[in-house]
Short mmCIF file of C-alpha atoms in Angstrom, two decimals:
data_model
loop_
_atom_site.label_atom_id
_atom_site.label_comp_id
_atom_site.label_asym_id
_atom_site.label_seq_id
_atom_site.Cartn_x
_atom_site.Cartn_y
_atom_site.Cartn_z
CA MET A 50 26.04 -9.40 21.24
CA ILE A 51 22.55 -7.43 20.82
CA THR A 52 23.81 -5.77 24.55
CA ASP A 53 26.70 -4.46 23.49
CA VAL A 54 25.61 -3.18 20.66
CA LEU A 55 22.28 -1.73 22.98
CA GLN A 56 24.99 -0.58 25.38
CA ALA A 57 26.95 1.46 22.85
CA ALA A 58 24.06 3.06 21.45
CA ARG A 59 22.93 3.94 24.50
CA ALA A 60 26.50 5.93 24.66
CA GLY A 61 25.80 7.71 21.99
CA ASP A 62 27.37 5.42 19.17
CA GLU A 63 24.89 6.57 16.56
CA LEU A 64 26.29 3.25 14.11
CA ALA A 65 25.88 0.93 16.99
CA PHE A 66 21.93 2.54 17.01
CA ASP A 67 22.10 1.76 12.66
CA ARG A 68 23.00 -1.59 13.86
CA LEU A 69 20.46 -2.23 16.71
CA VAL A 70 17.83 -0.78 14.78
CA ALA A 71 18.56 -1.73 10.53
CA PRO A 72 16.27 -5.36 11.01
CA HIS A 73 13.36 -3.54 12.33
CA ARG A 74 13.65 -0.86 9.53
CA ALA A 75 11.65 -2.29 6.76
CA GLU A 76 8.81 -4.06 8.71
CA LEU A 77 8.39 -0.61 10.51
CA ARG A 78 7.90 0.72 7.16
CA ALA A 79 5.30 -1.15 6.00
CA HIS A 80 3.75 -1.12 9.39
CA CYS A 81 3.56 2.82 9.16
CA TYR A 82 2.23 2.29 5.82
CA ARG A 83 -0.56 0.33 6.53
CA MET A 84 -1.31 2.46 9.44
CA LEU A 85 -1.43 5.01 7.06
CA GLY A 86 -2.18 3.94 4.07
CA SER A 87 0.46 6.61 2.31
CA LEU A 88 4.54 5.17 1.68
CA HIS A 89 5.22 9.27 1.69
CA ASP A 90 3.47 9.63 4.92
CA ALA A 91 5.24 5.72 6.46
CA GLU A 92 9.00 7.18 5.63
CA ASP A 93 8.27 10.71 7.71
CA ALA A 94 6.77 8.36 10.33
CA LEU A 95 9.46 6.45 10.01
CA GLN A 96 12.14 8.54 10.56
CA GLU A 97 10.19 10.38 13.56
CA THR A 98 10.22 6.98 15.02
CA LEU A 99 13.88 6.07 14.67
CA LEU A 100 14.28 9.82 16.09
CA ARG A 101 12.10 8.95 19.21
CA ALA A 102 14.14 5.80 19.51
CA TRP A 103 17.17 7.80 19.71
CA ARG A 104 16.37 10.25 21.80
CA GLY A 105 14.81 7.49 24.24
CA LEU A 106 17.04 4.65 24.04
CA ALA A 107 18.09 5.64 27.29
CA ARG A 108 14.93 4.73 28.86
CA PHE A 109 14.34 1.70 27.22
CA GLU A 110 14.50 -0.83 30.02
CA GLU A 111 14.35 -4.12 28.16
CA ARG A 112 11.32 -5.23 29.75
CA SER A 113 9.46 -5.95 26.52
CA SER A 114 11.35 -6.65 23.65
CA LEU A 115 13.44 -4.36 21.47
CA ARG A 116 11.40 -5.00 18.89
CA SER A 117 7.40 -4.23 20.65
CA TRP A 118 9.39 -1.15 21.98
CA LEU A 119 9.95 0.86 18.74
CA TYR A 120 6.79 -0.80 17.46
CA ARG A 121 5.11 1.38 20.88
CA ILE A 122 6.69 4.56 19.34
CA ALA A 123 6.03 3.69 15.74
CA THR A 124 2.72 3.30 16.50
CA ASN A 125 2.11 6.58 18.82
CA CYS A 126 3.77 8.46 15.87
CA CYS A 127 1.18 7.26 13.09
CA LEU A 128 -1.89 7.84 15.87
CA ARG A 129 -0.11 11.54 15.63
CA LEU A 130 -0.37 11.64 11.94
CA ILE A 131 -3.51 10.47 11.18
CA GLU A 132 -4.93 13.45 13.90
CA ARG A 133 -2.92 15.99 11.40
CA ARG A 134 -4.39 14.60 8.29
CA PRO A 135 -7.69 13.36 6.12
CA LYS A 136 -8.27 10.13 5.63
CA ARG A 137 -7.05 8.91 2.77
CA VAL A 138 -9.20 6.51 0.51
CA LEU A 139 -9.32 4.82 -2.97
CA PRO A 140 -11.40 7.06 -5.73
CA LEU A 141 -14.64 4.61 -5.48
CA ASP A 142 -15.14 5.75 -1.88
CA TYR A 143 -14.91 9.10 -2.35
CA GLY A 144 -16.96 9.78 -4.94
CA PRO A 145 -19.64 8.18 -7.83
CA ALA A 146 -18.54 6.60 -11.31
CA ALA A 147 -17.83 9.23 -13.97
CA ASP A 148 -19.38 9.97 -17.59
CA PRO A 149 -16.41 9.25 -20.05
CA HIS A 150 -17.85 12.23 -22.41
CA ASP A 151 -17.13 14.48 -19.71
CA ALA A 152 -13.78 15.81 -18.97
CA LEU A 153 -11.43 14.68 -16.42
CA ALA A 154 -12.06 16.16 -12.82
CA PRO A 155 -8.51 17.91 -12.03
CA PRO A 156 -6.04 16.54 -8.93
CA LEU A 157 -7.08 17.20 -5.74
CA VAL A 158 -4.73 19.65 -3.88
CA GLU A 159 -4.78 18.16 -0.99
CA SER A 160 -3.76 14.54 -1.17
CA VAL A 161 -6.34 12.20 -0.06
CA TRP A 162 -5.31 8.62 -1.34
CA ILE A 163 -3.73 5.79 -0.73
CA GLU A 164 -1.01 5.03 -2.53
CA PRO A 165 0.68 2.05 -3.48
CA TYR A 166 3.64 0.02 -1.53
CA PRO A 167 6.38 -1.40 -3.00
CA ASP A 168 6.83 -5.40 -2.39
CA ASP A 169 10.81 -5.02 -2.13
CA GLY A 170 9.74 -3.47 1.24
CA LEU A 171 8.34 -5.84 2.71
CA ALA A 172 10.19 -7.38 5.87
CA VAL A 173 8.43 -10.81 5.49
CA PRO A 174 8.22 -11.40 1.71
CA ASP A 175 5.34 -14.47 1.90
CA GLY A 176 3.55 -16.12 4.59
CA LEU A 177 2.23 -14.67 8.06
CA ALA A 178 4.51 -12.93 10.41
CA GLY A 179 3.66 -14.83 13.39
CA PRO A 180 1.71 -18.01 14.45
CA ASP A 181 -1.06 -15.33 15.81
CA ALA A 182 -1.40 -13.26 12.85
CA ARG A 183 -4.14 -13.57 11.17
CA TYR A 184 -3.39 -11.92 7.50
CA GLU A 185 -0.44 -12.65 5.15
CA GLN A 186 2.20 -9.92 5.00
CA ARG A 187 1.42 -9.62 1.24
CA GLU A 188 -2.20 -9.54 1.93
CA ALA A 189 -2.05 -6.72 4.01
CA VAL A 190 -0.81 -4.47 1.51
CA GLU A 191 -3.31 -5.26 -0.75
CA LEU A 192 -5.04 -2.35 -1.90
CA ALA A 193 -8.31 -3.28 -0.87
CA PHE A 194 -6.91 -4.32 2.58
CA VAL A 195 -5.49 -1.09 3.35
CA ALA A 196 -8.53 1.17 1.95
CA ALA A 197 -11.10 -0.88 4.57
CA LEU A 198 -8.16 -0.29 7.58
CA GLN A 199 -8.39 3.45 6.50
CA HIS A 200 -12.13 3.71 7.37
CA LEU A 201 -11.68 1.91 11.35
CA PRO A 202 -11.20 4.68 14.26
CA ALA A 203 -7.41 4.93 14.56
CA ARG A 204 -6.49 2.89 17.27
CA GLN A 205 -9.23 0.31 16.35
CA ARG A 206 -6.51 0.27 12.84
CA ALA A 207 -3.43 -0.23 15.32
CA VAL A 208 -4.82 -2.74 17.15
CA LEU A 209 -5.67 -4.40 14.10
CA VAL A 210 -2.51 -4.39 12.61
CA LEU A 211 -0.73 -5.33 15.46
CA ARG A 212 -2.43 -7.93 16.42
CA ASP A 213 -3.36 -9.66 13.07
CA VAL A 214 -0.94 -8.91 10.75
CA LEU A 215 1.86 -8.61 12.88
CA GLY A 216 1.03 -10.94 15.90
CA PHE A 217 1.06 -9.25 19.21
CA ALA A 218 -0.68 -11.08 22.19
CA PRO A 219 -2.92 -8.07 23.52
CA ALA A 220 -1.35 -7.65 26.97
CA GLU A 221 1.51 -6.33 24.67
CA ILE A 222 -0.56 -4.19 22.54
CA ALA A 223 -2.26 -3.27 25.37
CA GLY A 224 1.58 -2.20 27.23
CA MET A 225 2.26 0.25 23.38
CA LEU A 226 -1.39 1.66 23.53
CA GLU A 227 -1.59 2.12 27.40
CA THR A 228 -4.71 0.77 27.84
CA SER A 229 -6.24 -3.30 28.81
CA PRO A 230 -6.55 -5.71 26.94
CA ALA A 231 -9.80 -6.25 27.41
CA ALA A 232 -10.35 -2.97 25.87
CA ILE A 233 -7.68 -4.35 23.07
CA SER A 234 -10.23 -7.46 22.83
CA SER A 235 -13.22 -5.04 22.44
CA ALA A 236 -11.46 -2.87 19.97
CA LEU A 237 -10.40 -5.76 17.73
CA GLN A 238 -13.70 -7.35 17.49
CA ARG A 239 -15.32 -4.36 16.41
CA ALA A 240 -12.15 -3.68 13.85
CA HIS A 241 -13.02 -7.22 12.52
CA GLN A 242 -16.90 -6.71 11.97
CA ALA A 243 -16.00 -3.50 9.92
CA VAL A 244 -13.00 -4.35 7.85
CA ASP A 245 -14.70 -7.94 7.16
CA GLU A 246 -17.07 -5.85 5.19
CA ARG A 247 -15.73 -4.11 3.28
CA LEU A 248 -12.87 -6.87 1.99
CA PRO A 249 -13.41 -9.52 -0.83
CA GLU A 250 -14.36 -12.59 -0.22
CA ARG A 251 -10.88 -13.44 -1.63
CA SER A 252 -7.77 -11.75 -1.01
CA GLN A 253 -5.31 -11.43 -4.03
CA GLN A 254 -2.42 -13.73 -3.00
CA ALA A 255 -5.12 -16.33 -2.57
CA THR A 256 -6.62 -15.56 -6.46
CA LEU A 257 -2.79 -15.45 -7.45
CA ARG A 258 -1.92 -18.54 -6.18
CA ALA A 259 -4.77 -20.54 -7.67
CA LEU A 260 -4.39 -19.15 -10.80
CA GLY A 261 -0.30 -19.80 -10.74
CA ASP A 262 2.76 -18.24 -11.45
CA ASP A 263 2.08 -19.20 -15.11
CA GLU A 264 -0.99 -17.92 -16.09
CA VAL A 265 -0.15 -14.68 -13.60
CA ARG A 266 2.61 -14.45 -16.27
CA ALA A 267 0.67 -15.25 -19.47
CA ILE A 268 -1.84 -12.55 -17.87
CA VAL A 269 1.06 -9.54 -17.04
CA GLU A 270 2.37 -10.82 -20.90
CA ARG A 271 -0.68 -9.92 -22.75
CA TYR A 272 -1.66 -6.75 -20.93
CA VAL A 273 1.73 -5.49 -21.66
CA ARG A 274 1.03 -6.13 -24.94
CA ALA A 275 -2.35 -4.97 -25.56
CA TRP A 276 -1.55 -1.56 -23.50
CA GLU A 277 2.44 -0.77 -25.93
CA SER A 278 0.38 -1.85 -29.04
CA GLY A 279 -2.58 0.55 -28.38
CA ASP A 280 -4.90 -2.55 -28.47
CA VAL A 281 -8.22 -0.84 -26.28
CA ASP A 282 -10.01 -4.38 -27.84
CA ALA A 283 -7.47 -6.47 -26.22
CA ILE A 284 -7.79 -4.95 -23.11
CA VAL A 285 -11.36 -4.19 -22.63
CA ALA A 286 -11.55 -8.36 -23.52
CA MET A 287 -9.57 -8.68 -20.10
CA LEU A 288 -12.02 -7.12 -18.13
CA THR A 289 -14.70 -8.47 -16.05
CA ASP A 290 -18.08 -7.05 -16.84
CA ASP A 291 -18.55 -4.50 -14.16
CA ALA A 292 -14.56 -3.53 -13.90
CA ILE A 293 -13.01 -0.26 -12.60
CA ALA A 294 -10.85 1.70 -14.37
CA ALA A 295 -9.23 4.76 -11.75
CA MET A 296 -6.33 6.93 -11.75
CA PRO A 297 -5.52 9.14 -8.26
CA PRO A 298 -5.00 11.71 -7.84
CA ARG A 299 -7.29 12.29 -10.60
CA PRO A 300 -11.35 11.75 -8.34
CA THR A 301 -12.36 10.72 -11.88
CA TRP A 302 -13.42 6.61 -12.20
CA TYR A 303 -14.94 4.75 -14.48
CA ARG A 304 -16.82 1.04 -14.40
CA GLY A 305 -18.12 -1.40 -17.43
CA HIS A 306 -16.97 -2.26 -20.18
CA ALA A 307 -18.39 0.35 -22.56
CA ASP A 308 -17.23 3.46 -20.38
CA ILE A 309 -13.53 2.42 -20.21
CA ARG A 310 -13.65 1.68 -23.73
CA ARG A 311 -14.51 5.35 -24.46
CA PHE A 312 -12.33 6.51 -21.56
CA LEU A 313 -9.26 4.26 -22.95
CA ALA A 314 -9.74 5.60 -26.74
CA ALA A 315 -10.33 9.30 -25.78
CA ARG A 316 -7.71 9.08 -23.16
CA PRO A 317 -4.77 7.12 -22.20
CA LEU A 318 -4.50 4.60 -25.91
CA GLN A 319 -5.20 7.79 -28.51
CA LEU A 320 -3.17 6.63 -31.40
CA HIS A 321 -0.43 9.42 -30.70
CA HIS A 322 0.45 8.18 -27.54
CA ARG A 323 3.23 5.86 -27.02
CA TRP A 324 3.66 4.13 -23.93
CA ARG A 325 6.19 1.44 -22.60
CA LEU A 326 5.25 -0.61 -19.51
CA GLU A 327 7.60 -2.41 -16.81
CA PRO A 328 6.22 -5.52 -14.36
CA VAL A 329 6.96 -4.84 -10.99
CA GLN A 330 4.97 -5.94 -8.02
CA ALA A 331 3.75 -3.52 -5.63
CA SER A 332 0.82 -3.75 -2.79
CA GLY A 333 1.01 -7.69 -3.59
CA GLN A 334 -0.34 -7.29 -6.55
CA PRO A 335 0.36 -7.83 -10.65
CA ALA A 336 1.32 -3.95 -11.31
CA PHE A 337 3.37 -2.31 -13.41
CA ALA A 338 5.06 0.97 -14.30
CA SER A 339 4.46 3.31 -17.44
CA TYR A 340 6.03 5.25 -19.03
CA GLY A 341 5.34 7.33 -21.48
CA TRP A 342 6.92 8.74 -24.91
CA ASP A 343 8.30 12.76 -24.17
CA GLU A 344 9.33 14.84 -27.29
CA ALA A 345 10.93 17.35 -25.69
CA ALA A 346 13.02 14.69 -23.91
CA ASP A 347 13.36 12.44 -26.86
CA GLY A 348 12.56 9.77 -24.54
CA SER A 349 10.41 8.18 -22.26
CA LEU A 350 9.47 9.81 -18.53
CA PRO A 351 7.81 7.97 -15.47
CA HIS A 352 3.99 8.65 -15.91
CA ALA A 353 2.44 5.82 -13.72
CA ILE A 354 2.01 2.93 -11.46
CA GLN A 355 -0.26 1.04 -12.93
CA VAL A 356 -1.75 -2.16 -9.90
CA LEU A 357 -4.13 -4.56 -11.43
CA THR A 358 -7.05 -6.79 -8.92
CA LEU A 359 -7.41 -9.58 -11.06
CA ALA A 360 -10.58 -11.84 -10.66
CA ALA A 361 -10.80 -15.98 -9.71
CA ASP A 362 -11.45 -16.47 -13.80
CA GLY A 363 -7.89 -14.39 -14.08
CA ARG A 364 -10.43 -11.41 -15.87
CA ILE A 365 -8.99 -8.04 -14.40
CA ALA A 366 -11.69 -6.42 -11.98
CA GLU A 367 -9.85 -3.35 -11.44
CA MET A 368 -7.07 -1.31 -12.93
CA THR A 369 -5.67 1.46 -10.39
CA ALA A 370 -3.16 4.11 -12.23
CA PHE A 371 -1.63 6.23 -9.35
CA LEU A 372 -0.16 9.26 -11.68
CA GLY A 373 2.29 11.54 -11.41
CA ILE A 374 4.80 8.65 -10.18
CA GLY A 375 8.03 10.91 -11.12
CA ALA A 376 11.80 8.76 -11.40
CA ASP A 377 12.45 9.12 -8.00
CA GLY A 378 9.14 7.42 -7.43
CA ALA A 379 9.28 4.78 -10.27
CA ALA A 380 12.60 4.04 -8.93
CA ARG A 381 11.23 2.25 -5.70
CA PHE A 382 9.31 -0.16 -7.64
CA THR A 383 11.39 -1.09 -10.44
CA GLY A 384 15.08 -1.25 -8.16
#
């Protein structure tokens, strides 16, 4: 029983504490990711949350659920982290589209980029976390959604995630953030207005369901064939007219067939480049772990996690390649 485990944990039993928090680890990590836009920062916040929970367990009075108490700690850990680092964005929010005739801009020294999230890390694979939630679990890790969140003031961000993604009641959220339910309702209203202005009309989850599994699988297979064969024309044919190609941590990004074609032909899909793509699921969207051939290593090395955003007709609206994903990073997405 949870009471027995709780008492053992309070008495200093670390194994009991691990058993107590184990059911909540994955959802807490996803919560921290939504707040922070970074898997690395989310891991740091999760570890701080668990450390604070361990140290403060004697003060847990069971007036709320253990889950609510842990979310209170995690949310406040995230709010403190947000105060200490720059806002995370996607390249589109950082600067204008680039000219493919120009050299690529160097990666930024300080990371300000949103990172993808491995779908296997979600606590709830599909659907809503609760009856009062507004966004599906996978919808709430889509790149557009997480990017929109990062433009909110920190406390508005917390309120929207706690209410609309996790389904906590306004009174519970007020307790977590030490404010009033009226203040929570006001913050939520402002957050809705700001997020709705930035979100596309249709989420990727709705688009993927409308296309169907077979069509999405065909798109994935066609993309892999085109990329691995270096077929620039085939990739461009899969794009919407105003498609975007971005590659954080480089701030450079391109828009439209002509510029993306020039970039692909001159950079990643030059004749001497050899690629292997492994389909994965990241940020609730079709994605690929890409591996480039390395002569010195005589093998393929992890290069990026590519995430696709699909339009309603199945064409690709955005290609976002998160560069510099090493073996450890790739393993998070490939299992």
